[in-house]
């Protein structure tokens, strides 16, 4: 079996590899991937530092060509890369191919952005002086990513980092090195100079920790859990380094009495259970007003009965396995916690057996939940959702906002008044009307509020806020 190595200073290095296991079939080893040591991480940072002076002054056409070529190759190989992603992460093949397509679109978008970076020229308050405001690359940027979007999240961090002239040390999640390796290989072959992009696959506590402690990283962009995000923040403040955090969610979806029931059920089922509920934008709190509550619960239960949980690669699968045994245990523990807190398990929650050995869990729907229960306050990150009954819109809004997190929020209603009020008053970074809380475009800002996010938005033109630094220049005459 081939061994996939780390890329440091333009060389593929390392030989101590670990298996990447398919959660749909634990007998299937996707590949052997090298785990970087602490010294490898230090070499990668040094290589990125050495490459920065030249890359930061490279021509925009060179950067444009590399990003375009990368987009084209990812798109041309979307079926193959989608299969790799579905095999290593467990989301179903159509979702995985969709994610790969999105990664290609992101590289395409930022290829265009290399040609569109502008500054400002403004008059000084003093006569005979000109002022120029320009954006410059930050320097060496550390990129740390989670396992649930193995290609899209790396793409939406690597593409803008390179577009704006930064060099990169990239540490993907230990569970999903395959997609990360594939895009680094594509970028390397597309012509990136040595050291501009370095890949260090491995453990957060080893490789990630070296990155956090390095004085040579000018910025760290992180997506992952709130607890790891806090470490990134503390270490970054220590080093006076710019940092950007995208973390957990406990996203509400309100269903009002006047909602179109079909739209509400489709949006809620998608939000809560697609991608096995393993999306930071997943909705795990379904806040439903009294007049529609019983009809909504009945229709959701019928819908859940139809969802086919099976091997991610199998045609007809609608929900793949949970990513690994640890996450499966977390999900089933929370199901027990929900029961013991007094919520009623209205559907699902059983561990399932399929033809191949994997981590299959039937989607679980709780009713009679309150917003104070742990299942309503803590991120479960699996196919588990709770229905919280409320009397009217005002109570629904108060419950929706009563959470320390604020990534995404949704409402199902036919009322323009409530839709508009919710968009203005939701304490989330992204608000959806009659749409799932998950599923966002690649060319507009992505991010949350409260403990879900910190720093400038990701994606679209707003990405320049993090990946560049502003300079103000004054000239006499
Ligand atoms: P995690 O925090 O365990 O890991 C994220 C990354 O941090 C991994 O690469 C990991 O190896 C690394 N890491 C772990 N310990 C580290 C340390 N001490 N120093 C440096 N790096 C370290 O998160 P996860 O389990 O991979 O991902 C799931 C979480 O990600 C969920 O909470 C989910 O909500 C969140 N998420 C958020 C978004 C968003 O945009 N808001 C998107 C996807 C996932």
XYZ file of C-alpha atoms and ligand atoms in Angstrom:
521
model
C 0.000 0.000 0.000
C 1.335 3.466 -0.892
C 2.505 5.791 1.826
C 1.394 9.415 1.605
C 4.036 11.768 2.976
C 4.169 15.304 4.282
C 5.321 18.146 2.041
C 8.034 20.250 3.662
C 10.158 22.758 1.720
C 8.998 21.224 -1.556
C 10.014 17.644 -0.625
C 7.766 14.719 0.252
C 9.123 13.434 3.565
C 8.509 11.017 6.432
C 8.017 7.289 6.783
C 6.087 6.583 10.001
C 2.602 6.146 8.645
C -0.771 5.345 10.205
C -3.846 3.899 8.524
C -6.711 6.116 7.401
C -9.786 3.981 8.161
C -13.112 4.083 6.318
C -15.932 4.619 8.870
C -18.434 2.886 6.544
C -16.253 -0.227 6.496
C -13.541 -0.488 9.117
C -11.890 -3.332 7.146
C -11.105 -0.822 4.406
C -7.861 1.138 4.797
C -8.025 4.247 2.609
C -4.234 4.653 2.710
C -1.210 4.979 4.961
C -0.501 8.601 5.914
C 2.655 9.867 7.571
C 2.310 11.637 10.895
C 4.630 14.599 11.296
C 6.847 14.945 14.353
C 7.351 18.152 16.315
C 10.656 18.638 14.439
C 8.876 18.230 11.093
C 6.460 20.966 12.125
C 9.383 23.234 13.031
C 11.039 22.558 9.643
C 7.763 23.323 7.882
C 7.483 26.675 9.666
C 11.109 27.502 8.796
C 10.489 26.575 5.140
C 7.407 28.789 4.965
C 9.340 31.635 6.552
C 12.176 31.284 4.041
C 9.727 31.211 1.106
C 7.775 34.300 2.196
C 9.950 37.175 0.867
C 9.864 35.848 -2.697
C 6.254 34.580 -2.745
C 4.866 37.753 -1.156
C 6.344 39.719 -4.055
C 5.434 37.185 -6.738
C 3.439 38.431 -9.683
C -0.310 38.200 -9.456
C -0.447 36.334 -12.764
C 1.705 33.548 -11.293
C -0.650 33.187 -8.325
C -3.678 33.409 -10.599
C -2.360 30.628 -12.862
C -1.594 28.261 -9.972
C -4.990 28.743 -8.310
C -6.830 28.383 -11.651
C -4.936 25.215 -12.521
C -5.761 23.812 -9.081
C -9.463 24.611 -9.508
C -9.502 22.935 -12.915
C -7.817 19.747 -11.707
C -10.040 19.430 -8.629
C -13.135 19.832 -10.802
C -11.887 17.372 -13.433
C -11.289 14.789 -10.676
C -14.421 15.509 -8.618
C -15.813 11.979 -8.778
C -12.534 10.351 -7.727
C -11.813 12.926 -5.014
C -15.431 12.703 -3.869
C -15.060 8.967 -3.443
C -11.865 9.461 -1.435
C -13.639 11.997 0.785
C -16.695 9.780 1.290
C -14.394 6.860 2.139
C -12.363 8.686 4.740
C -15.064 10.876 6.353
C -18.273 8.913 5.780
C -20.537 11.516 4.207
C -22.535 10.061 1.333
C -21.013 10.185 -2.152
C -23.303 12.930 -3.595
C -22.530 15.167 -0.589
C -18.814 14.399 -0.932
C -18.771 15.207 -4.673
C -20.663 18.419 -3.858
C -17.998 19.338 -1.319
C -15.198 18.681 -3.827
C -16.980 20.850 -6.403
C -17.224 23.608 -3.844
C -13.478 23.367 -3.191
C -12.847 23.832 -6.930
C -15.183 26.846 -6.989
C -13.329 28.376 -4.047
C -9.956 28.059 -5.822
C -11.541 29.524 -8.954
C -12.976 32.460 -6.961
C -9.624 33.272 -5.334
C -7.784 32.889 -8.646
C -9.958 35.819 -9.756
C -9.318 37.708 -6.517
C -5.553 37.763 -7.193
C -6.350 40.153 -10.059
C -8.791 42.299 -8.105
C -6.888 43.409 -5.010
C -7.179 47.168 -4.732
C -6.184 49.911 -2.333
C -7.294 53.475 -1.765
C -5.745 56.849 -2.445
C -7.167 59.610 -0.280
C -6.224 63.259 0.315
C -4.400 64.046 3.544
C -5.848 66.570 5.974
C -2.538 68.404 5.446
C -1.977 70.209 2.136
C 0.383 68.765 -0.466
C 0.458 65.277 1.024
C -0.981 62.112 -0.504
C -2.147 59.076 1.463
C -2.192 55.524 0.094
C -3.925 52.656 1.864
C -2.726 49.265 0.681
C -3.113 45.646 1.758
C -0.064 43.439 2.254
C 0.224 39.727 3.008
C 0.460 38.788 6.682
C 3.439 36.439 6.500
C 3.481 32.764 7.444
C -0.071 31.592 8.121
C -0.868 28.436 10.090
C -3.978 26.586 8.938
C -5.609 24.076 11.314
C -8.738 22.280 10.107
C -11.363 19.837 11.480
C -12.437 16.479 10.079
C -16.001 17.210 8.991
C -15.269 19.124 5.747
C -11.962 17.516 4.721
C -11.584 19.435 1.427
C -13.853 22.519 1.554
C -12.473 23.998 4.781
C -8.808 23.532 3.760
C -9.727 25.091 0.373
C -11.405 28.149 1.892
C -8.333 28.829 4.017
C -5.479 27.827 1.651
C -6.870 29.596 -1.442
C -7.110 33.102 0.098
C -3.837 32.628 2.016
C -1.967 31.996 -1.252
C -4.023 34.485 -3.270
C -2.925 37.375 -1.055
C 0.755 36.310 -0.993
C 1.108 34.442 2.313
C 3.047 31.237 2.822
C 1.370 28.374 4.631
C 1.839 25.595 7.157
C -1.238 23.401 6.886
C -2.273 20.853 9.521
C -5.391 18.888 8.594
C -7.403 16.853 11.099
C -5.744 13.573 11.955
C -8.847 11.559 10.967
C -9.013 12.774 7.353
C -5.544 13.270 5.864
C -6.508 11.904 2.409
C -8.377 14.874 0.947
C -5.844 17.271 2.460
C -2.952 15.368 0.878
C -4.736 15.368 -2.487
C -5.188 19.157 -2.664
C -1.636 19.811 -1.505
C -0.379 17.432 -4.213
C -2.463 19.280 -6.828
C -1.216 22.716 -5.702
C 2.396 21.474 -5.624
C 2.162 20.122 -9.170
C 0.374 23.283 -10.308
C 3.717 25.045 -9.761
C 3.887 26.435 -6.222
C 7.513 27.298 -5.372
C 9.237 25.287 -2.615
C 8.174 26.083 0.911
C 5.135 28.208 -0.041
C 2.714 25.498 1.089
C 3.806 22.907 3.644
C 1.694 19.962 4.739
C 2.139 18.526 8.239
C -0.362 15.761 8.864
C -0.489 14.572 12.447
C -1.790 15.063 15.928
C -3.072 18.349 17.261
C -1.221 17.851 20.537
C 2.102 17.431 18.673
C 2.011 19.293 15.344
C -0.722 21.792 16.268
C 0.997 22.598 19.551
C 4.297 23.458 17.781
C 2.336 25.803 15.512
C 0.626 27.480 18.470
C 3.966 28.013 20.212
C 5.871 29.330 17.190
C 6.827 33.027 17.155
C 7.195 32.755 13.364
C 3.517 32.335 12.529
C 2.019 35.753 11.789
C -1.494 34.334 11.773
C -3.433 31.184 12.580
C -6.768 30.406 11.029
C -8.534 27.626 12.900
C -11.771 25.698 12.492
C -12.686 23.100 15.092
C -14.077 22.747 18.574
C -14.581 25.634 20.958
C -12.144 24.138 23.481
C -9.259 23.877 20.984
C -10.164 27.317 19.636
C -9.598 28.790 23.087
C -6.078 27.344 23.132
C -5.378 28.878 19.729
C -6.618 32.231 21.015
C -4.538 32.189 24.209
C -1.354 31.115 22.433
C -1.898 33.705 19.703
C -2.343 36.546 22.173
C 0.892 35.434 23.824
C 2.684 35.835 20.454
C 0.827 38.992 19.397
C -0.401 37.055 16.373
C -3.553 37.553 14.319
C -6.034 34.703 14.699
C -9.342 33.647 13.247
C -11.575 31.026 14.871
C -14.595 29.135 13.548
C -15.949 26.824 16.223
C -19.041 25.043 17.426
C -22.740 25.585 16.901
C -26.010 24.792 18.675
C -28.098 26.192 15.917
C -31.823 26.844 16.361
C -34.472 26.306 13.726
C -37.830 27.911 14.539
C -41.029 26.486 13.074
C -44.012 28.838 13.397
C -47.721 27.950 13.259
C -48.007 29.582 9.821
C -45.105 27.589 8.277
C -45.521 25.508 5.149
C -45.231 22.095 6.837
C -43.426 20.429 3.922
C -40.832 23.194 3.714
C -40.367 23.111 7.494
C -39.872 19.325 7.617
C -37.512 19.254 4.623
C -35.430 22.101 6.081
C -35.363 20.611 9.590
C -34.509 17.074 8.438
C -31.734 18.397 6.223
C -30.393 20.741 8.929
C -30.397 18.178 11.685
C -29.481 14.919 9.982
C -27.808 15.309 6.592
C -24.043 14.776 6.645
C -24.901 12.647 9.697
C -25.535 15.828 11.715
C -21.785 16.460 11.658
C -21.913 20.039 10.437
C -21.107 23.061 12.563
C -24.195 24.647 10.950
C -26.435 21.650 11.765
C -29.619 22.476 13.623
C -30.020 20.461 16.797
C -32.698 22.649 18.442
C -36.051 22.610 16.644
C -38.118 25.311 18.351
C -41.747 24.769 17.412
C -44.853 26.825 18.306
C -47.795 25.033 19.932
C -50.271 25.227 17.026
C -48.099 23.232 14.602
C -46.129 21.171 17.137
C -47.986 17.845 16.929
C -48.301 17.934 13.126
C -44.605 18.830 12.813
C -43.474 16.002 15.121
C -45.688 13.490 13.267
C -44.389 14.601 9.846
C -40.749 14.636 11.015
C -41.102 11.130 12.429
C -42.571 9.900 9.124
C -39.720 11.579 7.242
C -37.071 10.016 9.492
C -38.529 6.555 8.910
C -37.778 6.970 5.187
C -34.124 7.980 5.597
C -31.715 5.266 4.588
C -28.621 4.998 6.819
C -25.909 2.957 5.117
C -22.421 2.793 3.603
C -21.458 6.236 2.260
C -20.505 4.756 -1.110
C -23.661 2.730 -1.601
C -26.205 4.070 -4.110
C -29.371 5.112 -2.275
C -27.674 5.875 1.068
C -28.987 9.145 2.494
C -27.051 9.228 5.751
C -23.590 7.779 6.129
C -21.912 6.528 9.296
C -20.655 8.613 12.203
C -16.982 9.446 11.679
C -15.453 7.096 14.280
C -16.121 5.063 17.421
C -15.294 7.968 19.738
C -17.869 10.234 18.093
C -20.423 7.390 18.059
C -19.926 6.972 21.817
C -20.377 10.709 22.313
C -23.648 10.607 20.330
C -25.070 7.615 22.198
C -23.968 9.076 25.545
C -25.921 12.243 24.736
C -28.958 10.142 23.793
C -28.811 8.571 27.262
C -28.324 12.008 28.845
C -31.409 13.291 26.985
C -33.515 10.405 28.274
C -32.267 10.851 31.821
C -33.018 14.587 31.669
C -36.656 13.786 30.887
C -36.819 14.362 27.130
C -38.813 11.765 25.174
C -36.979 9.843 22.464
C -39.677 10.012 19.770
C -37.627 8.282 17.079
C -34.358 6.468 16.443
C -31.126 6.546 18.385
C -30.295 2.872 17.778
C -26.815 1.756 16.727
C -27.363 -0.093 13.428
C -25.630 -3.020 11.736
C -25.096 -2.949 7.989
C -23.364 -5.262 5.447
C -20.028 -3.623 6.198
C -18.703 -2.984 9.730
C -19.084 0.742 10.441
C -20.356 3.342 12.899
C -24.025 3.518 11.906
C -26.520 5.426 14.025
C -30.218 5.842 13.372
C -31.151 9.564 13.448
C -32.541 10.434 16.884
C -35.373 12.881 17.510
C -36.240 14.012 21.025
C -39.496 15.757 21.920
C -40.574 17.352 25.225
C -37.108 18.869 25.530
C -36.369 22.165 27.251
C -33.707 24.666 26.347
C -32.030 24.144 29.735
C -31.244 20.460 29.152
C -27.662 19.529 28.280
C -28.846 18.117 24.937
C -30.059 21.655 24.115
C -26.977 23.490 25.364
C -23.973 21.353 24.377
C -22.845 20.573 20.842
C -23.429 16.850 20.210
C -22.132 16.857 16.623
C -24.154 13.850 15.497
C -27.588 12.952 14.086
C -29.445 13.951 17.257
C -32.012 16.774 17.443
C -34.575 17.950 20.020
C -37.954 19.563 19.612
C -38.590 22.353 22.106
C -42.222 23.486 22.235
C -42.926 27.217 22.735
C -46.125 29.253 22.798
C -45.412 31.957 20.197
C -42.821 33.758 18.070
C -41.560 35.951 20.921
C -40.769 32.944 23.079
C -39.251 31.145 20.066
C -36.885 34.053 19.418
C -35.885 34.247 23.087
C -35.153 30.485 23.199
C -33.281 30.609 19.865
C -30.967 33.317 21.202
C -30.577 31.712 24.643
C -27.317 29.898 23.843
C -23.643 30.736 24.253
C -23.132 29.947 20.539
C -24.256 31.870 17.458
C -23.238 30.353 14.151
C -26.402 29.836 12.108
C -30.155 30.075 12.725
C -33.286 29.350 10.716
C -36.989 30.055 10.677
C -39.823 28.373 8.785
C -42.699 30.820 8.334
C -44.894 32.324 5.639
C -44.978 35.639 7.508
C -42.847 38.445 6.109
C -43.168 40.238 9.444
C -41.657 37.371 11.473
C -39.059 36.499 8.823
C -37.837 40.091 8.741
C -37.904 40.463 12.517
C -35.952 37.210 12.925
C -33.287 38.182 10.392
C -32.729 41.417 12.346
C -32.902 39.998 15.859
C -31.286 36.575 15.643
C -27.925 36.528 17.442
C -26.339 34.304 14.786
C -23.846 35.087 12.052
C -25.975 33.487 9.336
C -29.787 33.489 9.207
C -31.927 31.335 6.918
C -35.613 31.762 6.079
C -37.411 28.602 4.926
C -34.025 26.991 4.288
C -31.840 24.570 6.225
C -29.401 26.167 8.696
C -26.593 24.391 6.830
C -25.657 24.758 3.176
C -23.991 28.048 2.297
C -22.583 29.668 -0.835
C -18.839 29.824 -1.439
C -18.621 33.478 -2.544
C -20.174 35.237 0.460
C -19.026 35.615 4.080
C -19.223 32.644 6.437
C -19.006 32.898 10.209
C -20.774 33.268 13.527
C -21.116 35.341 16.662
C -20.688 34.804 20.399
C -18.590 31.716 21.246
C -18.935 30.292 17.699
C -16.434 32.564 15.985
C -13.729 35.105 16.504
C -12.131 37.455 14.014
C -12.981 38.416 10.457
C -15.312 36.366 8.277
C -14.105 33.600 5.986
C -14.878 33.158 2.284
C -15.693 35.662 -0.429
C -14.087 39.093 -0.566
C -14.274 39.364 3.244
C -11.430 36.821 3.426
C -9.002 39.654 2.659
C -9.652 41.028 6.144
C -7.813 38.161 7.779
C -5.246 37.232 5.149
C -3.909 40.757 4.575
C -2.713 43.591 6.749
C -3.398 47.234 6.001
C -0.585 49.722 5.436
C -1.073 53.510 5.336
C 1.605 55.387 3.342
C 2.104 59.179 3.281
C 4.026 61.088 0.555
C 4.922 64.731 0.433
C 4.436 66.447 -2.900
P -10.954 19.692 17.196
O -10.931 21.014 17.897
O -10.788 18.475 17.990
O -9.798 19.667 16.104
C -9.668 20.681 15.127
C -8.215 20.751 14.685
O -7.429 21.211 15.789
C -7.642 19.386 14.282
O -6.778 19.556 13.175
C -6.883 18.987 15.531
O -5.842 18.067 15.279
C -6.344 20.332 15.980
N -5.916 20.357 17.390
C -6.362 19.585 18.423
N -5.690 19.885 19.549
C -4.817 20.879 19.235
C -3.838 21.620 19.973
N -3.609 21.397 21.270
N -3.140 22.559 19.319
C -3.365 22.819 18.016
N -4.235 22.131 17.262
C -4.964 21.186 17.868
O -12.292 19.665 16.316
P -12.802 18.439 15.387
O -13.326 17.386 16.288
O -11.791 18.111 14.350
O -13.998 19.152 14.613
C -15.297 19.239 15.108
C -15.565 20.637 15.610
O -15.338 21.578 14.574
C -17.003 20.865 16.022
O -17.032 21.561 17.238
C -17.577 21.723 14.908
O -18.662 22.530 15.281
C -16.395 22.523 14.522
N -16.549 23.068 13.178
C -16.788 24.405 13.054
C -16.968 24.965 11.802
C -17.232 26.432 11.652
O -16.997 26.953 10.577
N -17.710 27.112 12.674
C -16.867 24.153 10.671
C -16.626 22.793 10.829
C -16.444 22.269 12.105
